[in-house]
Each structure stands twice: as structure tokens, then as C-alpha cells.
mmCIF file of C-alpha atoms in Angstrom:
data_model
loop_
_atom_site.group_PDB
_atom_site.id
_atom_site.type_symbol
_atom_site.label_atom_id
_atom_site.label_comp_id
_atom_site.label_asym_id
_atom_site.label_seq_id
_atom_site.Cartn_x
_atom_site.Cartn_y
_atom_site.Cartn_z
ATOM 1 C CA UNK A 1 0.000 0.000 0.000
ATOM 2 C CA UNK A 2 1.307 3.672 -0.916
ATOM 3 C CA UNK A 3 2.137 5.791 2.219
ATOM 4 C CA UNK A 4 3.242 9.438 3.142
ATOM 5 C CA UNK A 5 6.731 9.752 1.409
ATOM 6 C CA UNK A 6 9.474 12.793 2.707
ATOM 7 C CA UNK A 7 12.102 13.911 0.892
ATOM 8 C CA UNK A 8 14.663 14.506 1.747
ATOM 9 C CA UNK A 9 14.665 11.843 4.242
ATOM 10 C CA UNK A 10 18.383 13.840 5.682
ATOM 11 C CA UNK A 11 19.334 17.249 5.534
ATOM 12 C CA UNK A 12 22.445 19.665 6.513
ATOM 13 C CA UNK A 13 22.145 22.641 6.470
ATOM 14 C CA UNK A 14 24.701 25.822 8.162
ATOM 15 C CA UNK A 15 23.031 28.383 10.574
ATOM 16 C CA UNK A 16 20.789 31.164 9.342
ATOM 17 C CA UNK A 17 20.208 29.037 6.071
ATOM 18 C CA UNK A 18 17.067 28.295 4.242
ATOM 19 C CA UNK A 19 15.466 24.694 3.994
ATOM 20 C CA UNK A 20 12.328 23.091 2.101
ATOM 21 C CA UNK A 21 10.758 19.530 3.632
ATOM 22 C CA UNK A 22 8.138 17.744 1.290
ATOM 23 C CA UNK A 23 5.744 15.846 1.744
ATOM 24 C CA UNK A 24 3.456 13.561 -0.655
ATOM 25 C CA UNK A 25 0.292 12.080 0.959
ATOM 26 C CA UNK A 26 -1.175 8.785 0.197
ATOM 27 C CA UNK A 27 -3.546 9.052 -2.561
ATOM 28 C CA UNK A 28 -7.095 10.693 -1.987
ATOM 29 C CA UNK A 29 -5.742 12.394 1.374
ATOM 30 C CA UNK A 30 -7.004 15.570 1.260
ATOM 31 C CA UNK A 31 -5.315 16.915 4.892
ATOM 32 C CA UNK A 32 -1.379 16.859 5.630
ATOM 33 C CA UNK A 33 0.008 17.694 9.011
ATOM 34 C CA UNK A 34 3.309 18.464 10.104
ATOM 35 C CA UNK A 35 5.055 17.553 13.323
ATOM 36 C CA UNK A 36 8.422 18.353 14.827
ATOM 37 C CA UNK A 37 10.727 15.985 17.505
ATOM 38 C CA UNK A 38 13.603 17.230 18.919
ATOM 39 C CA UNK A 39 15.829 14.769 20.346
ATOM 40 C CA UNK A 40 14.262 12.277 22.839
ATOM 41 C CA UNK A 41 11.118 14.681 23.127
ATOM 42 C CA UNK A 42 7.471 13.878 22.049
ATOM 43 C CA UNK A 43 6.118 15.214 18.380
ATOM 44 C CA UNK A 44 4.710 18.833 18.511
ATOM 45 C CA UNK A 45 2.716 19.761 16.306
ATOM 46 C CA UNK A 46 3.286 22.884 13.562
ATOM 47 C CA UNK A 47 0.634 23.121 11.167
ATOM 48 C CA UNK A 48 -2.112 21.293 8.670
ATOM 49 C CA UNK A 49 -3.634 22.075 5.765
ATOM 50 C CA UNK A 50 -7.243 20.892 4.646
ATOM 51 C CA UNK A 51 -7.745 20.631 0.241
ATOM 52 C CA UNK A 52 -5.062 23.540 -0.130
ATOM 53 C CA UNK A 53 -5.925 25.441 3.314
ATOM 54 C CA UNK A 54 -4.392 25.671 6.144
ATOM 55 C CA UNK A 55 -6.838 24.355 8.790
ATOM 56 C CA UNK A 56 -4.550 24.560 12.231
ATOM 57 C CA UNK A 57 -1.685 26.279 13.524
ATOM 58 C CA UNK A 58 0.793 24.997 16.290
ATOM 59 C CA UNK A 59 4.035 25.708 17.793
ATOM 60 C CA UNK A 60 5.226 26.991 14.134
ATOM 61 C CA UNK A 61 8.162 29.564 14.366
ATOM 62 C CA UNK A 62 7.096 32.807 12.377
ATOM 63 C CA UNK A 63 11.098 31.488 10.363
ATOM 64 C CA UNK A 64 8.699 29.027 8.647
ATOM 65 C CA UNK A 65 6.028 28.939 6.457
ATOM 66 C CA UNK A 66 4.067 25.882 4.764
ATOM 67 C CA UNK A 67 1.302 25.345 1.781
ATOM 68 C CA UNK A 68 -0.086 22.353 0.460
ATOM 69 C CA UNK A 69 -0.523 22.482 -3.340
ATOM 70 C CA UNK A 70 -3.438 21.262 -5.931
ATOM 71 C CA UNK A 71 -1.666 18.117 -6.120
ATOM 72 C CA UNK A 72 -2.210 18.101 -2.316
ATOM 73 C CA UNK A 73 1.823 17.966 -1.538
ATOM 74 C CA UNK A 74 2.675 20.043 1.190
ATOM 75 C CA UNK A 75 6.098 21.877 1.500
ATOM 76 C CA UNK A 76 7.412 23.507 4.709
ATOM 77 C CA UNK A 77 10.085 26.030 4.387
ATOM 78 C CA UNK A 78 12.333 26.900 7.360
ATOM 79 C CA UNK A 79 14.630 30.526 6.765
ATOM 80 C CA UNK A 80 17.291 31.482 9.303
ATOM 81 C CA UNK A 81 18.060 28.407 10.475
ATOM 82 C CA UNK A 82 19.036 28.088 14.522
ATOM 83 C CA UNK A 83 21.076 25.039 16.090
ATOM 84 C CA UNK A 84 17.629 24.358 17.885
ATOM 85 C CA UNK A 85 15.829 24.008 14.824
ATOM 86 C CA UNK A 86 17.704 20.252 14.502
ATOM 87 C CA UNK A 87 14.857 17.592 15.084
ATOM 88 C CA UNK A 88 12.709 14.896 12.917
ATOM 89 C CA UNK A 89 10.292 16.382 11.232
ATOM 90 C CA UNK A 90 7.061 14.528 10.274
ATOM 91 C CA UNK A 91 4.739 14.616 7.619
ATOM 92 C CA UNK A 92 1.182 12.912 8.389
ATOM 93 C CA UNK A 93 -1.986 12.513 6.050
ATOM 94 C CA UNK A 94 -5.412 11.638 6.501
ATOM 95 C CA UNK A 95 -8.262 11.551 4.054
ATOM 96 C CA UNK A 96 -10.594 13.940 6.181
ATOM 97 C CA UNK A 97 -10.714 15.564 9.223
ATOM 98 C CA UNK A 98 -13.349 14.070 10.627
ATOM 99 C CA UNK A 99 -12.538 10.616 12.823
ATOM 100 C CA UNK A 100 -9.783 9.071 11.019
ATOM 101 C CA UNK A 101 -6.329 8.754 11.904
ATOM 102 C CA UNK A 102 -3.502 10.108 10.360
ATOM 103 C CA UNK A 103 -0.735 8.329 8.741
ATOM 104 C CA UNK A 104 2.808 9.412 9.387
ATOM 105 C CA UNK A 105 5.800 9.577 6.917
ATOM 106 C CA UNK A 106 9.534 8.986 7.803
ATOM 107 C CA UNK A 107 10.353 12.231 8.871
ATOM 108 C CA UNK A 108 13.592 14.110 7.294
ATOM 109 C CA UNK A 109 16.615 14.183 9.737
ATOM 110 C CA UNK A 110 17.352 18.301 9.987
ATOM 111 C CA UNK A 111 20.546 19.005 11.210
ATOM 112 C CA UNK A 112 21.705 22.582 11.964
ATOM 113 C CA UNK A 113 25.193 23.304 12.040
ATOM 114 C CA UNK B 1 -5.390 23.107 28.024
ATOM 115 C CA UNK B 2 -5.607 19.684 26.304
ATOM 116 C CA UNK B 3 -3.088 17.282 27.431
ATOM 117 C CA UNK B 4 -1.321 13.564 28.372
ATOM 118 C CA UNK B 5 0.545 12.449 30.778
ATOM 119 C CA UNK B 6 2.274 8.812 30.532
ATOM 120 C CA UNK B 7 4.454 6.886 32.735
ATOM 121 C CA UNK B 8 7.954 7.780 32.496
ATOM 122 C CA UNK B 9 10.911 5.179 31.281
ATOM 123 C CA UNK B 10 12.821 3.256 29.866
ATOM 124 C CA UNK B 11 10.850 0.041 31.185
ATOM 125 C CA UNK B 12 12.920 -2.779 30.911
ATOM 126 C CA UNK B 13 11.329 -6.036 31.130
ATOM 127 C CA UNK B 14 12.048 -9.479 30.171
ATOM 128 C CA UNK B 15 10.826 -11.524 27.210
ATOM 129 C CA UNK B 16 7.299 -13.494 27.585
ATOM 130 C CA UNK B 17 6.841 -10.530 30.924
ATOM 131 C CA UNK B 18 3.664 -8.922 31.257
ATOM 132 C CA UNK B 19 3.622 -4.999 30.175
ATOM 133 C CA UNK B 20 1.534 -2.402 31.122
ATOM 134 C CA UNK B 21 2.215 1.725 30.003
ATOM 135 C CA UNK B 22 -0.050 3.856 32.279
ATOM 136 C CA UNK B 23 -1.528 7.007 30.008
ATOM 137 C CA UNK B 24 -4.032 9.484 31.188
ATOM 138 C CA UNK B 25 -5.089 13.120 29.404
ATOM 139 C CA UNK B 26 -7.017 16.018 30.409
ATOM 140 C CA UNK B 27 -9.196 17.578 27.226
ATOM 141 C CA UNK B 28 -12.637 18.718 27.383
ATOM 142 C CA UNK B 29 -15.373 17.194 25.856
ATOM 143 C CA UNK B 30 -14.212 13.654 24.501
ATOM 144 C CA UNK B 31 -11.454 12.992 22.216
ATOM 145 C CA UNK B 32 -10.046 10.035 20.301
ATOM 146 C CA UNK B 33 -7.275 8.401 21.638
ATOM 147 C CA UNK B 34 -4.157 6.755 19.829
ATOM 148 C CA UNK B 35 -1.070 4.617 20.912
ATOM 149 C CA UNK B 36 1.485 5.325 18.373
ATOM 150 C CA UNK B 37 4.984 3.132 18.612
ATOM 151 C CA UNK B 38 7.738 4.548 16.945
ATOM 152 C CA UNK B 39 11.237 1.969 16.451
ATOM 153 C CA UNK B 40 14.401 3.055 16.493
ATOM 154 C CA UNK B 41 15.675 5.281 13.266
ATOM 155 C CA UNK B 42 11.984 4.956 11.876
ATOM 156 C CA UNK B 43 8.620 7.031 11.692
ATOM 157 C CA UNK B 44 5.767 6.843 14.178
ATOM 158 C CA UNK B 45 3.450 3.984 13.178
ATOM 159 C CA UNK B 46 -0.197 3.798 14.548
ATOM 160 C CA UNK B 47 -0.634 0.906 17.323
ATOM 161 C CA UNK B 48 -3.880 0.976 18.289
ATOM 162 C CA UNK B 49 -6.979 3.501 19.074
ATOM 163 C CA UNK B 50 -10.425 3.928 20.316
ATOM 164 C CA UNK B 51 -12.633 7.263 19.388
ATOM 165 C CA UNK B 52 -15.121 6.589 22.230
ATOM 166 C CA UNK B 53 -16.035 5.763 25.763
ATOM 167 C CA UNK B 54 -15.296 1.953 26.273
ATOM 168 C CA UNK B 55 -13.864 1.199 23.258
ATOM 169 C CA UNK B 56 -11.500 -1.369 23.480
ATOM 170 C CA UNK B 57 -8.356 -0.984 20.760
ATOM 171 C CA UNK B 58 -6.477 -3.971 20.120
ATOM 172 C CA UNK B 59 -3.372 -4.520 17.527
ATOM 173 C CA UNK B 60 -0.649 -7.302 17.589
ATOM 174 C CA UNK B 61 -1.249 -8.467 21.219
ATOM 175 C CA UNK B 62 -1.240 -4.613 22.570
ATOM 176 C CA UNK B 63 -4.631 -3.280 23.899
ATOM 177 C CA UNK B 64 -6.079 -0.430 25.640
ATOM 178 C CA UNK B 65 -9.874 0.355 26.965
ATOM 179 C CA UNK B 66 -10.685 3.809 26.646
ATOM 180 C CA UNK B 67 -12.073 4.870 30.152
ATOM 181 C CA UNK B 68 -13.900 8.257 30.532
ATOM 182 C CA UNK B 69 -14.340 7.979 33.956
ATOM 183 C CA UNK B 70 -10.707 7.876 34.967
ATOM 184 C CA UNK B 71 -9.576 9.266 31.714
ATOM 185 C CA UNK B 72 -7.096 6.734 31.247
ATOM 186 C CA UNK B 73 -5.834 4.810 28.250
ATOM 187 C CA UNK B 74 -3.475 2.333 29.729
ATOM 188 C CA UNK B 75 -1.402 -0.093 26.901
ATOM 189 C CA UNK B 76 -1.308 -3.733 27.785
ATOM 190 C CA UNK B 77 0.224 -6.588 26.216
ATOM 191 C CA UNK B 78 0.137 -9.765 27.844
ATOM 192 C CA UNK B 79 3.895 -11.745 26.822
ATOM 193 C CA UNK B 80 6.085 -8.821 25.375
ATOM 194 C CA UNK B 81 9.012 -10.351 23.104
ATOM 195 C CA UNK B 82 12.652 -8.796 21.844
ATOM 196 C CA UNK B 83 10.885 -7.586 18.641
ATOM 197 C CA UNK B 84 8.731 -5.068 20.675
ATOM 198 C CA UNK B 85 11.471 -2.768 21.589
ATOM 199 C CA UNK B 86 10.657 0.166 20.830
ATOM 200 C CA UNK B 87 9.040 4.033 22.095
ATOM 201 C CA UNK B 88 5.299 4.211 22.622
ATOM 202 C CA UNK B 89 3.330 7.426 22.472
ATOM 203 C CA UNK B 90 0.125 8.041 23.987
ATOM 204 C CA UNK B 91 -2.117 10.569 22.148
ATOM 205 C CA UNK B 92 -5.142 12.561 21.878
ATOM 206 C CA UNK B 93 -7.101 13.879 19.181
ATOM 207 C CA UNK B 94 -10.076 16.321 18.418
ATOM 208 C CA UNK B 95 -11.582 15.928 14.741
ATOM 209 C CA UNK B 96 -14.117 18.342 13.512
ATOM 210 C CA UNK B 97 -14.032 22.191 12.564
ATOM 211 C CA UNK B 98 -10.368 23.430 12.310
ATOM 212 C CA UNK B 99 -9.198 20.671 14.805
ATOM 213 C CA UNK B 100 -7.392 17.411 14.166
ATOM 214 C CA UNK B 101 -4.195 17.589 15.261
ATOM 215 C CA UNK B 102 -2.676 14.870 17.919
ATOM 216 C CA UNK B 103 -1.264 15.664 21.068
ATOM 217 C CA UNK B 104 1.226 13.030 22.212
ATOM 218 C CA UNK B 105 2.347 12.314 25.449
ATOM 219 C CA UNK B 106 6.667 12.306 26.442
ATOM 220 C CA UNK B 107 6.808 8.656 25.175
ATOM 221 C CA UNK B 108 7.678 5.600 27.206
ATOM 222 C CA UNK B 109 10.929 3.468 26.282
ATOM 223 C CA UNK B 110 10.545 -0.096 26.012
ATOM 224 C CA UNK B 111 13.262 -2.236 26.476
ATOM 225 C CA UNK B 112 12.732 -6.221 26.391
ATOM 226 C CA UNK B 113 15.532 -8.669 27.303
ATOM 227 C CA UNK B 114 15.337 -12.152 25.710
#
């Protein structure tokens, strides 16, 4: 069966540098939600986006910004990156937001140096 | 505020040992709840849930009863083995509106011994 696929799975990036995280949902999942995990903490969540709005906001930084597109992949874009920013982040989809559960990706590795 | 609160770790236990992960949340009105696992190096993978009062959620030999009245989810398994090593997340969710996003507890390392 298809599921949520990240790319890239690892990234390195230098302080105050940009970075872009994508995310493909499994087919016919109109909602994507994105999670960040810091080392041996819990997921928090950022933000989600319903068909091509966004539906909640989290814990997002105003440094990044996220949109899903009409193919219903979402991107999240991080500017200025800080050491703390390092963490897994997770993509998760669900086909409505209504009583379902969501399905998680990978995550990409982010590593700030 | 919405939240959970699950025992703390690592648990170590034995192989074929009985396991229990205590999990309990605070939300208003009455949420579906989740036990996520996530292995080492991978991505969190669903467990288990229940959306309502008394549900029972069951999934490869874990389960856990959803109980309103002492707004507990507790994860059971009766003879853990090496294989289930691993972090487990307890989690809440609201669906409906603008809502839908989960709220996990601090996780709970597993560690089983053969």
C-alpha cells in the first residue's frame, strides 16, 4: 500500500540558512500535518492544511512557512536556520478531518550546524 | 489546556513478561485516543486507538480500553518479546471544525531482554 513519502529523508544545512521539507500524501488524502521531535522529546505539532488550506496552527516559528498544493503535496520552508531548529520532522496525512487517523511519513533528519 | 501524561521510562522487562504503560489526558469534551509506537531510526506507526467511551483498541497483542471515567488509556500486552522494543506514544485527538491535530504524550521506552 502507498504511504506518506518525505524527501529529503536527511538534511544539513549551516546556521541562518534556508530549507524546504516535502511531503506527498497517500492518494485521496485531502489533509497533511506536520510535526516536529527534537531529540528524545514527544512530536509537537506545527501546522495542517485541509484541500489547499491551512486548517490549524501549532508551535510553528514565524522562520517558517508551509502550503499544500493542488496536487495536495505540502512543503514547509524553514529561513534562518538556529542550532535548535535540529529535530525529525514529520509529515502525516489523513483523508478527512473528521474521525480518522492520520498516517505518518519517515520524517527528514534536519541538522543545523 | 488539552493534554497527556504517561508513565515515564525506559521500562525494561524481560521476554514473555507482562507490560503495562499507564496514560491518562485532560481535554474537554471527549477525544479520540491513539497509541502510536515509533522503532528506532523509523517514523511513528499507529498501534492501536479507540474514538469513544469503552472502546476497546487492540493490535498485535497490545490493547487499551478507553475509560472516561478515569480518563485513562493504559497499553497492555500480555507476553512482550525482543521484537517489541521500541518508544510508545500516547495521544489525543479532536476531529471536527479546524481541529485534528494529535497531542502526544513524552513517550515511554521499552526495552525487552530475551
Amino acid at each position: 500500500a502507498a504511504g506518506v513519502i518525505q524527501s529529503p529523508r536527511h538534511l544539513i544545512k549551516e546556521k541562518r540558512e534556508t530549507a524546504t521539507l516535502k511531503c506527498y500524501p497517500i492518494p485521496r488524502h485531502d489533509t497533511v500535518y506536520w510535526y516536529q521531535q527534537g531529540p528524545g522529546q514527544d512530536p509537537q505539532f506545527l501546522i495542517s492544511f485541509y484541500e489547499k488550506m491551512q486548517s490549524d496552527k501549532g508551535s510553528i516559528p514565524d522562520r517558517f512557512s508551509a502550503q499544500q498544493f493542488s496536487d495536495y503535496h505540502s512543503e514547509l520552508n524553514m529561513s534562518s536556520l538556529e542550532l535548535g531548529d535540529s529535530a525529525l520532522y514529520f509529515c502525516a496525512s489523513s483523508p478527512a478531518v473528521v474521525y480518522n487517523e492520520q498516517f505518518f511519513g519517515p520524517g527528514t533528519r534536519l541538522t543545523v550546524l | 489546556g488539552n493534554s497527556v501524561t504517561q508513565m515515564e521510562g525506559p521500562v525494561t522487562l524481560s521476554e514473555e513478561a507482562f507490560l503495562t504503560i499507564n496514560c491518562t489526558y485532560t481535554a474537554t469534551g471527549y477525544p479520540s485516543l491513539f497509541w502510536y509506537v515509533q522503532y528506532p531510526g523509523e517514523g511513528l506507526q499507529l498501534l492501536l486507538k479507540a474514538t469513544k467511551a469503552d472502546d476497546k483498541g487492540s493490535n498485535k497483542g497490545f490493547e487499551a480500553t478507553y475509560r472516561k471515567e478515569t480518563t485513562s488509556f493504559h497499553l497492555e500486552k500480555g507476553s512482550v518479546q525482543v521484537s517489541d522494543s521500541a518508544v510508545y506514544f500516547c495521544a489525543l485527538c479532536y476531529y471536527g471544525g479546524s481541529q485534528g491535530n494529535l497531542i502526544f504524550g513524552k513517550g515511554t521506552k521499552l526495552s525487552v531482554k530475551p
